[in-house]
Tab-separated table of C-alpha atoms in Angstrom:
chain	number	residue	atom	x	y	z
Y	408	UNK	CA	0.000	0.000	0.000
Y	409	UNK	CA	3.042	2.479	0.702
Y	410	UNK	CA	4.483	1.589	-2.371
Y	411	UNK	CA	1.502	2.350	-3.916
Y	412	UNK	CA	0.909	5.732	-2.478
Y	413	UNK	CA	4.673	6.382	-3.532
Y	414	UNK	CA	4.279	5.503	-6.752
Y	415	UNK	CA	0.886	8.052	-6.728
Y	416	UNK	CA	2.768	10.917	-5.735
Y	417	UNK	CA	5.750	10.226	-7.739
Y	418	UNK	CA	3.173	10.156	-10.690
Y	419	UNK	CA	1.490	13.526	-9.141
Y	420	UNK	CA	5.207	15.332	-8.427
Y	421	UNK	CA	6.440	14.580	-12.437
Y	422	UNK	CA	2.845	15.675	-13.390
Y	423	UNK	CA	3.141	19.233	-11.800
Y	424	UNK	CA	6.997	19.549	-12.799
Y	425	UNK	CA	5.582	19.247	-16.463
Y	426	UNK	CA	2.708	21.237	-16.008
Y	427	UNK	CA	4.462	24.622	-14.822
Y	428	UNK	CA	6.506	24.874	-17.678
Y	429	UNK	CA	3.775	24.142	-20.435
Y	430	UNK	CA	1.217	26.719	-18.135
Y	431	UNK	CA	4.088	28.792	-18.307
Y	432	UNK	CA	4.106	28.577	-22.016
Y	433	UNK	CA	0.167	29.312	-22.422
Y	434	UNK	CA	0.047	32.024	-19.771
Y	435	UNK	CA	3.220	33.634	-22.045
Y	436	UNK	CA	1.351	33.057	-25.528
Y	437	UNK	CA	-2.264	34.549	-24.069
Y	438	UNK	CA	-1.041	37.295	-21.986
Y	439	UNK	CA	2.853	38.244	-22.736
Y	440	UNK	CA	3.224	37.688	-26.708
Y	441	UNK	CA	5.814	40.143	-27.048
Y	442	UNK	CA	8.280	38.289	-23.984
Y	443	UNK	CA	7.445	35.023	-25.617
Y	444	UNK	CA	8.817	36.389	-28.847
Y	445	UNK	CA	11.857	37.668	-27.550
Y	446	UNK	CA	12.550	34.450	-25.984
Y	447	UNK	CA	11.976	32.941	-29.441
Y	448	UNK	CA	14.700	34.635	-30.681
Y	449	UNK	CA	16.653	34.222	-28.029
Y	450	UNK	CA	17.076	30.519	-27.736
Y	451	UNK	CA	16.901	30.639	-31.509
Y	452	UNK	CA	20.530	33.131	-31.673
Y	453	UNK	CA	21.642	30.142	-29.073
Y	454	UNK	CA	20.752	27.410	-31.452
Y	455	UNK	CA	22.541	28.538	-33.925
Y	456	UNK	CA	25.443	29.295	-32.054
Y	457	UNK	CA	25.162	33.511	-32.796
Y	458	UNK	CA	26.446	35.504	-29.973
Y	459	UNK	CA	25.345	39.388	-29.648
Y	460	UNK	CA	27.554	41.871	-28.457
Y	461	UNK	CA	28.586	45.653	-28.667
Y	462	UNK	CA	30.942	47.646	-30.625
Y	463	UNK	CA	30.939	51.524	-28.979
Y	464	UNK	CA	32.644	54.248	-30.667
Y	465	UNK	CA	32.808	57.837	-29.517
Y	466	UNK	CA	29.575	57.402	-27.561
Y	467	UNK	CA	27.483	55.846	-29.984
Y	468	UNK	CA	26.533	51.790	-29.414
Y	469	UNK	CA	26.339	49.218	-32.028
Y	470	UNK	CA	24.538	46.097	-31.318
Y	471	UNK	CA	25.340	43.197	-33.333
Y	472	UNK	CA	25.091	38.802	-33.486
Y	473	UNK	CA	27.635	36.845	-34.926
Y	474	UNK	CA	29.411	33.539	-35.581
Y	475	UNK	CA	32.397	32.134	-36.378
Y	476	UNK	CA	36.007	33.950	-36.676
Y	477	UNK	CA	37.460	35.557	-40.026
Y	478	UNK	CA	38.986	32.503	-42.306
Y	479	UNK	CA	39.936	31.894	-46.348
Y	480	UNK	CA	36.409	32.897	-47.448
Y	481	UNK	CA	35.625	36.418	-46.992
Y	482	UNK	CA	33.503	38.061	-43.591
Y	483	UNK	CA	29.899	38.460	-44.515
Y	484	UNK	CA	28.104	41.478	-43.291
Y	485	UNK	CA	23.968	41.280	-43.256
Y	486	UNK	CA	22.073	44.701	-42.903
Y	487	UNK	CA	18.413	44.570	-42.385
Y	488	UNK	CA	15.266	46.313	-43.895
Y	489	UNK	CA	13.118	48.989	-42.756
Y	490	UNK	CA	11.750	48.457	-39.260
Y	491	UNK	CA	13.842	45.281	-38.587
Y	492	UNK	CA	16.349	43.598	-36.497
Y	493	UNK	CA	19.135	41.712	-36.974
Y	494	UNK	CA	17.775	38.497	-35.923
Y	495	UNK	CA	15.788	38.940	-39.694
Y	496	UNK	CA	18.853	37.229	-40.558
Y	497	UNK	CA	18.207	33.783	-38.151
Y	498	UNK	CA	16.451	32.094	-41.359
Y	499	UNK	CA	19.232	32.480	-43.871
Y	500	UNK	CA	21.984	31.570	-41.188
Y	501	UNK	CA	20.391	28.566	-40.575
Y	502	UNK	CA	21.865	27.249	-43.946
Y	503	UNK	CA	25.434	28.972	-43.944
Y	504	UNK	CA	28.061	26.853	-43.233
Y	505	UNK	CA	29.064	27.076	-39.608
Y	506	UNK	CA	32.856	27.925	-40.152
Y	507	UNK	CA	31.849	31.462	-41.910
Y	508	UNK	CA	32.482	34.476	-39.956
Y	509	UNK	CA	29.084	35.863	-40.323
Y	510	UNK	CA	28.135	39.666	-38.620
Y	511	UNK	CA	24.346	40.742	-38.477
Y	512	UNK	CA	23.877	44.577	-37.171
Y	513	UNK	CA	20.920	46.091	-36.159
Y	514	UNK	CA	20.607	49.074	-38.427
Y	515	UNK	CA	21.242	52.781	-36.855
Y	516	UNK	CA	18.615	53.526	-34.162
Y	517	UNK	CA	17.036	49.930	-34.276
Y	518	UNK	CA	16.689	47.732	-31.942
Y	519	UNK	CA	20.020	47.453	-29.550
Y	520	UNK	CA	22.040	49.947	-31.458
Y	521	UNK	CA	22.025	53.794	-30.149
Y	522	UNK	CA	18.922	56.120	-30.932
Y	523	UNK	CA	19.533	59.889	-31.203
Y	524	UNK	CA	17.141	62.601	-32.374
Y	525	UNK	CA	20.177	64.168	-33.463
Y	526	UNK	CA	21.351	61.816	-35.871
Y	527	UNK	CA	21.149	61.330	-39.704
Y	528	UNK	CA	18.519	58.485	-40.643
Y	529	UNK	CA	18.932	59.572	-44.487
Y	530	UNK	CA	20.821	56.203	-46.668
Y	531	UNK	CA	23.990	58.454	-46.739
Y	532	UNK	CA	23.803	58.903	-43.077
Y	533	UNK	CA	23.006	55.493	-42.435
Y	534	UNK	CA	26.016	54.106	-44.624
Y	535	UNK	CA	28.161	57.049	-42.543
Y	536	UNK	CA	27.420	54.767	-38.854
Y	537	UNK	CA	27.612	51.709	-41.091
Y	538	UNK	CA	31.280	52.669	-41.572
Y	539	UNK	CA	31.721	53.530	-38.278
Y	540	UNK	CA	30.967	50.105	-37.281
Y	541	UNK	CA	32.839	48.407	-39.679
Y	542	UNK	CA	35.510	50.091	-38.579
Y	543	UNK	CA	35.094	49.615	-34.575
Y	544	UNK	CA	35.178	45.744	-35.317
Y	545	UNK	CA	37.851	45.696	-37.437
Y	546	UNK	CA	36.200	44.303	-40.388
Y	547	UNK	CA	37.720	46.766	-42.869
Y	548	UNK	CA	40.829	44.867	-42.336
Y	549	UNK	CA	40.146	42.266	-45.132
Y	550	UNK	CA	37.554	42.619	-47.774
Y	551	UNK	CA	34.280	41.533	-46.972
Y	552	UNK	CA	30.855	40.152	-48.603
Y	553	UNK	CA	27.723	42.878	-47.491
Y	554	UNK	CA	24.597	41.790	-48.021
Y	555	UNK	CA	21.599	44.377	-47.853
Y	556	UNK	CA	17.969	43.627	-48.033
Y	557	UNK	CA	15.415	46.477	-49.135
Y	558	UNK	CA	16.435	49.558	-46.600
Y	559	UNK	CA	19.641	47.496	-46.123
Y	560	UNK	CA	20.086	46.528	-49.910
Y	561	UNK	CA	19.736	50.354	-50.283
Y	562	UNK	CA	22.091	50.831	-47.605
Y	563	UNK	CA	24.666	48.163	-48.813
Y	564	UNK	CA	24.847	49.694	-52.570
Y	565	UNK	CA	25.515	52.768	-51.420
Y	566	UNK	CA	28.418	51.728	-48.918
Y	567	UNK	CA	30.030	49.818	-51.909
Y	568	UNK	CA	30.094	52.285	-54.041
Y	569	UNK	CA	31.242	54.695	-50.945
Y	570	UNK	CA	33.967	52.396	-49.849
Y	571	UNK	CA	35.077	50.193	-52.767
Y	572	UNK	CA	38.165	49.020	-51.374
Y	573	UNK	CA	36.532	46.896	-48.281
Y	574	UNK	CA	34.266	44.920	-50.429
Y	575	UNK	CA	35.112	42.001	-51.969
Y	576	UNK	CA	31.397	41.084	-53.153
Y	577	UNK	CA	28.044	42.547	-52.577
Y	578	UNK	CA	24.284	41.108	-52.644
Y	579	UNK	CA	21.845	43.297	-52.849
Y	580	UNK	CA	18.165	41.584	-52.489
Y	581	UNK	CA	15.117	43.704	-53.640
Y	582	UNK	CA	16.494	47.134	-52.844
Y	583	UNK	CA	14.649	50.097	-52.493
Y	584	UNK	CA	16.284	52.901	-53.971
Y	585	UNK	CA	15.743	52.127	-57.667
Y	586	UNK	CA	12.969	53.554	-60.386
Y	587	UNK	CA	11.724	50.806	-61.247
Y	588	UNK	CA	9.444	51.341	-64.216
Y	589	UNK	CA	6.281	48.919	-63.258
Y	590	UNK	CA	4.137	49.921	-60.029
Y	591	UNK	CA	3.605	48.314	-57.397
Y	592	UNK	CA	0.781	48.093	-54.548
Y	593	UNK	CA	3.258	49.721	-52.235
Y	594	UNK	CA	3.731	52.705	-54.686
Y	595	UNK	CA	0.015	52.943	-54.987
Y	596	UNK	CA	0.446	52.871	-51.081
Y	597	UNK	CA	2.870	55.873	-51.035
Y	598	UNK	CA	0.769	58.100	-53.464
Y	599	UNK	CA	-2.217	57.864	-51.442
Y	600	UNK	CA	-0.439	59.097	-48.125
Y	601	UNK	CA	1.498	61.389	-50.178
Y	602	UNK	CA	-2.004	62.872	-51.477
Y	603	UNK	CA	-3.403	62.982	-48.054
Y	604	UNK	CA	0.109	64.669	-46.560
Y	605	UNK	CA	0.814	61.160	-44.121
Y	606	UNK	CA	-2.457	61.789	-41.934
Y	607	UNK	CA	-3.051	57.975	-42.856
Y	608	UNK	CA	-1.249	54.857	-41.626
Y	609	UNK	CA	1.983	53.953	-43.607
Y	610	UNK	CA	1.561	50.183	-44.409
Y	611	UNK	CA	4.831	49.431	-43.459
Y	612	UNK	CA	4.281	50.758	-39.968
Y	613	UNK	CA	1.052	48.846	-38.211
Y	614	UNK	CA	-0.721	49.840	-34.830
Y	615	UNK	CA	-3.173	46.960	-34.749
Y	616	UNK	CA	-2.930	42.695	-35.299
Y	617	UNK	CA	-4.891	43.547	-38.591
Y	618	UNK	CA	-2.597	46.107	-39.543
Y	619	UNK	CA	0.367	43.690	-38.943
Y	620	UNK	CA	-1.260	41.216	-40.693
Y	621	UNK	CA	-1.876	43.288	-43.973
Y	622	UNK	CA	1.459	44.156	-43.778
Y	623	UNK	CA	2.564	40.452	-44.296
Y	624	UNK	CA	0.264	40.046	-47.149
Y	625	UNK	CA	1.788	43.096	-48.456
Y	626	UNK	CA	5.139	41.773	-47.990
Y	627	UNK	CA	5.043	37.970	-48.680
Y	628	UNK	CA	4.048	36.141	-51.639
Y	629	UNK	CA	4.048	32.998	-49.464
Y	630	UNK	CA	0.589	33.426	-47.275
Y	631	UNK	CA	1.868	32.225	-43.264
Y	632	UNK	CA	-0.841	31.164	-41.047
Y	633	UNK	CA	-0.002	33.924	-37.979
Y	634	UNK	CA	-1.847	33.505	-34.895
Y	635	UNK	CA	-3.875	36.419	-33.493
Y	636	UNK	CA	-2.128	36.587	-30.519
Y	637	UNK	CA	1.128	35.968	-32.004
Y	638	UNK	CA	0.356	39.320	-33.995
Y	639	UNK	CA	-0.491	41.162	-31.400
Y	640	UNK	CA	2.683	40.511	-29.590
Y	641	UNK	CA	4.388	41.377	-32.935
Y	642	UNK	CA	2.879	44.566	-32.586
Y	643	UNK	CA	3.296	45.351	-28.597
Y	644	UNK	CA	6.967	45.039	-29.764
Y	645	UNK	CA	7.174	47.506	-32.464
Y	646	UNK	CA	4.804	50.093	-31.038
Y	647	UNK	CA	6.956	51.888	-28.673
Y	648	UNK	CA	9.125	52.843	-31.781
Y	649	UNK	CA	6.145	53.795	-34.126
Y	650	UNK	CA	7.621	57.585	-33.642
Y	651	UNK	CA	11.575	56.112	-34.772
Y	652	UNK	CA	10.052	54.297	-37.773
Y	653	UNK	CA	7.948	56.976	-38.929
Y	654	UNK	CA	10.582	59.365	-38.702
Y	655	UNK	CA	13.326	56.869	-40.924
Y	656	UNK	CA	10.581	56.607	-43.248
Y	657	UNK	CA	10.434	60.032	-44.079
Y	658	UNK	CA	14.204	59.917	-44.584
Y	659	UNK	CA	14.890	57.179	-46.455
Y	660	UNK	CA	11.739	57.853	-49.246
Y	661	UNK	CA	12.695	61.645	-48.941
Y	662	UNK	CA	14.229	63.456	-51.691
Y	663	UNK	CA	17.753	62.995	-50.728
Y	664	UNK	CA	17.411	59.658	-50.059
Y	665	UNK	CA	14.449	57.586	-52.310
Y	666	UNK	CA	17.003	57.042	-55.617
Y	667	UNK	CA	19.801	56.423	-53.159
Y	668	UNK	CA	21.169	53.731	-54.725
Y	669	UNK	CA	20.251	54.073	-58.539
Y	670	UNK	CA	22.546	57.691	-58.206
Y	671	UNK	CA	25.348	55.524	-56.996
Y	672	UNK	CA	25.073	52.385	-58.933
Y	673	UNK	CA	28.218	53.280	-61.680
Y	674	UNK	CA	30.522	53.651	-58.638
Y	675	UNK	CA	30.085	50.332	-57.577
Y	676	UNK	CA	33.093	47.819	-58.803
Y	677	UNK	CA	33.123	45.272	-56.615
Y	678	UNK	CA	31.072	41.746	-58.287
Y	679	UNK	CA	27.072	42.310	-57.387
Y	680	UNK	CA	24.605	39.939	-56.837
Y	681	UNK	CA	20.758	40.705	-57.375
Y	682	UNK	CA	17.836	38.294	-55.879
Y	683	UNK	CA	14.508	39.263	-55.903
Y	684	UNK	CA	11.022	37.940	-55.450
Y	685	UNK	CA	8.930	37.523	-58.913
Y	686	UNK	CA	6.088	38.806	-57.007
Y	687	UNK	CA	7.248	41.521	-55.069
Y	688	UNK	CA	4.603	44.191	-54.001
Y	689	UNK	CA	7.030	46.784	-52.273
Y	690	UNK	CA	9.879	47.161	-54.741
Y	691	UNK	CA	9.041	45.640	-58.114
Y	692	UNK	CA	11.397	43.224	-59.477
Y	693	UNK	CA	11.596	44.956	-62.961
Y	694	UNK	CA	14.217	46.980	-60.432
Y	695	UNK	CA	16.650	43.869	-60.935
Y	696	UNK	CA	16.699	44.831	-65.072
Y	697	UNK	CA	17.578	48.692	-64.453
Y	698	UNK	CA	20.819	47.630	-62.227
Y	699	UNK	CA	21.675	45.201	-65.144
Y	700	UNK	CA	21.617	47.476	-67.098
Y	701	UNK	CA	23.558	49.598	-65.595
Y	702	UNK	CA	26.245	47.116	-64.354
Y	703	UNK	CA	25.660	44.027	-67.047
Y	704	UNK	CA	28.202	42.109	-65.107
Y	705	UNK	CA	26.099	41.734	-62.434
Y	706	UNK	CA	24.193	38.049	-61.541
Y	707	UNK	CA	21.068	38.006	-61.419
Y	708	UNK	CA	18.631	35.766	-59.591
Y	709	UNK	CA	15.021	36.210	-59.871
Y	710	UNK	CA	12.396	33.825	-57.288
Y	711	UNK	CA	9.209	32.362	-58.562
Y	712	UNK	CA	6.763	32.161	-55.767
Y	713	UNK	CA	8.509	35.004	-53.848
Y	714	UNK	CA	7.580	38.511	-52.699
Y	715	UNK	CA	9.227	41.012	-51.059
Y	716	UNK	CA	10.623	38.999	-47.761
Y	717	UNK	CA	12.746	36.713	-49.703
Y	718	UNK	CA	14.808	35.906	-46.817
Y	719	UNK	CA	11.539	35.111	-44.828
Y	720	UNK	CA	9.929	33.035	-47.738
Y	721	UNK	CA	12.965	31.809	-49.520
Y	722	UNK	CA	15.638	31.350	-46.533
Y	723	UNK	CA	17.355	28.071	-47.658
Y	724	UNK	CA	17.307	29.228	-51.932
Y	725	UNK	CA	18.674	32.917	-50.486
Y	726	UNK	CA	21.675	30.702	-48.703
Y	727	UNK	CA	22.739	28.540	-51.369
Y	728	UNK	CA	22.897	31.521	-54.035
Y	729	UNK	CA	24.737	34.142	-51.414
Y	730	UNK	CA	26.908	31.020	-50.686
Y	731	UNK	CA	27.462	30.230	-54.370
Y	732	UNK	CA	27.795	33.546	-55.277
Y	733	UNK	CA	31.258	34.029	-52.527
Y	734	UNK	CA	32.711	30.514	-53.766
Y	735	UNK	CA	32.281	31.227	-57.682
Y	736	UNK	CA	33.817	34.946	-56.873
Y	737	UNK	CA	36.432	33.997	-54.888
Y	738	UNK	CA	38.021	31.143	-57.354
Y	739	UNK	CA	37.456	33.834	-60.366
Y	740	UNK	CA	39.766	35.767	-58.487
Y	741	UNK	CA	42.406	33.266	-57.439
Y	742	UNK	CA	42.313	31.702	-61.059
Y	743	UNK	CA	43.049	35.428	-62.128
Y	744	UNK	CA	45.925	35.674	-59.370
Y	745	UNK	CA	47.731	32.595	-60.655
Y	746	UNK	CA	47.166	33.613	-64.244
Y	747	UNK	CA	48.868	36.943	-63.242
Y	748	UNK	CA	51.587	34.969	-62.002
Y	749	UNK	CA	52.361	32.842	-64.608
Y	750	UNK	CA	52.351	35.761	-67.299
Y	751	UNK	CA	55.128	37.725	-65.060
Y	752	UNK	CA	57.177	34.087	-64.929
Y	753	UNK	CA	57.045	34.739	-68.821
């Protein structure tokens, strides 16, 4: 009979061990979304072996992930879109090799890196701090690949045509910053709050889990089943920077800064990379043609099924091609190197 009632409570002790946990779990998902997702990321980052840390210089913080040390293929350097973070990147790191020194930033005045009033939110000003950090960590010290996507892909054009001698390679998927000839939704978007001076919602900014969920229609091709509270914590997050985002967005599709990267597309030398989503809705992939055509050497890589998010609906594809991309780059070059030789042994 005491072995019995042992047994019982054993059974009862195990039971309530489980059970705090998993009611930990539900009370997170119904009442604290926005914790639950940070914790997602967080054991993600760990998962994957990315560590975050800080670079400071003069004052001014950057907060960045990475993994890996510098080796015989080149750093890669991943700068987020508008209103992101650098955990954006957690998808497309999941298929990089784990040996490549890899550095995700979060973009000036996002997330863990410093916010000022004072500073300069503009692409120009935004490659300026991009510098800045490149510099802190000592990447500059051996060419690197950047990679950019839309804001960032803006961004990244612009810094490689800035700073041509610390790139070895550049991707640049579905950048803003281009005229592309063919509208999109988005541009219809921008007209209308253009017409009715911004006193209605920008798209790419939501208050409300409808909002946020339009906004991933908007963005993805690929339709992802979001739960309403999952949304709403996606939204508890971004709202107390609303203000930040609004005030970026007025930079970067300002005058000085909306054809960014189109005005500084013939200054860029180092090999470039384009993907971009078929289906885009934000920037429309006839963009890819007008940087062709402007640098013909460029690869291009264009993704059926795909919107705007390409690293969010095409993560693995996005991998292999940046991946690809480095390799096929880097033996053009050493094949050139040894040719070089050989002709001076002549």
């Amino acid at each position: 009979m005491a072995a019995d009632l042992d047994v019982v409570n054993l059974l009862i002790i195990a039971g309530g061990t489980l059970a705090i946990p998993i009611l930990a779990f539900v009370a997170s998902f119904l009442l604290w979304p926005s914790a639950l997702i940070k914790v997602y990321y967080w054991y993600w980052r760990r998962t994957l072996g990315l560590q975050v840390r800080f670079a400071d210089c003069g004052g001014y913080r950057f907060c960045y992930s990475y993994r890996g040390k510098p080796g015989m293929r080149p750093s890669i350097l991943m700068l987020h879109g508008f209103s992101a973070h650098k955990d954006t990147w957690l998808t497309v790191v999941k298929y990089l090799p784990k040996h490549l020194h890899i550095v995700c930033v979060d973009m000036p005045g996002h997330e863990g890196t410093t916010r000022t009033n004072t500073d300069d939110y503009s692409i120009q000003g935004q490659v300026s701090r991009i510098h800045q950090f490149v510099e802190t960590t000592g990447l500059h010290r051996k060419p690197f690949h950047l990679v950019g996507t839309s804001m960032g892909g803006n961004v990244a054009g612009v810094y490689a045509a800035c700073y041509p001698a610390e790139i070895c390679s550049i991707t640049l998927i579905c950048p803003d910053g281009i005229r592309h000839p063919c509208e999109t939704k988005f541009d219809n978007c921008l007209q209308d709050l253009e017409h009715s001076n911004y006193s209605i919602n920008i798209p790419l900014i939501p208050t409300t889990p409808e909002e946020m969920e339009d906004m991933f229609r908007l963005c993805s091709h690929v339709r992802f089943k979001i739960p309403q509270q999952i949304l709403q914590g996606l939204v508890d997050v971004q709202q107390p920077h609303n203000n930040f985002y609004q005030e970026v967005f007025m930079e970067i599709f300002g005058e000085k800064s909306r054809y960014s990267l189109q005005e500084h597309l013939h200054l860029i030398t180092a090999p470039l990379q384009v993907i971009w989503g078929k289906q885009d809705q934000v920037v429309d992939v006839s963009g890819a043609a007008v940087i062709a055509e402007v640098l013909p050497g460029c690869r291009v890589d264009l993704l059926d099924n795909c919107g705007h998010s390409v690293v969010m609906e095409r993560p693995c594809r996005t991998a292999k091609l940046i991946l690809e991309f480095i390799i096929t780059q880097q033996d053009a070059k050493e094949t050139s190197s040894r040719h070089t030789e050989l002709i001076k042994l002549k």
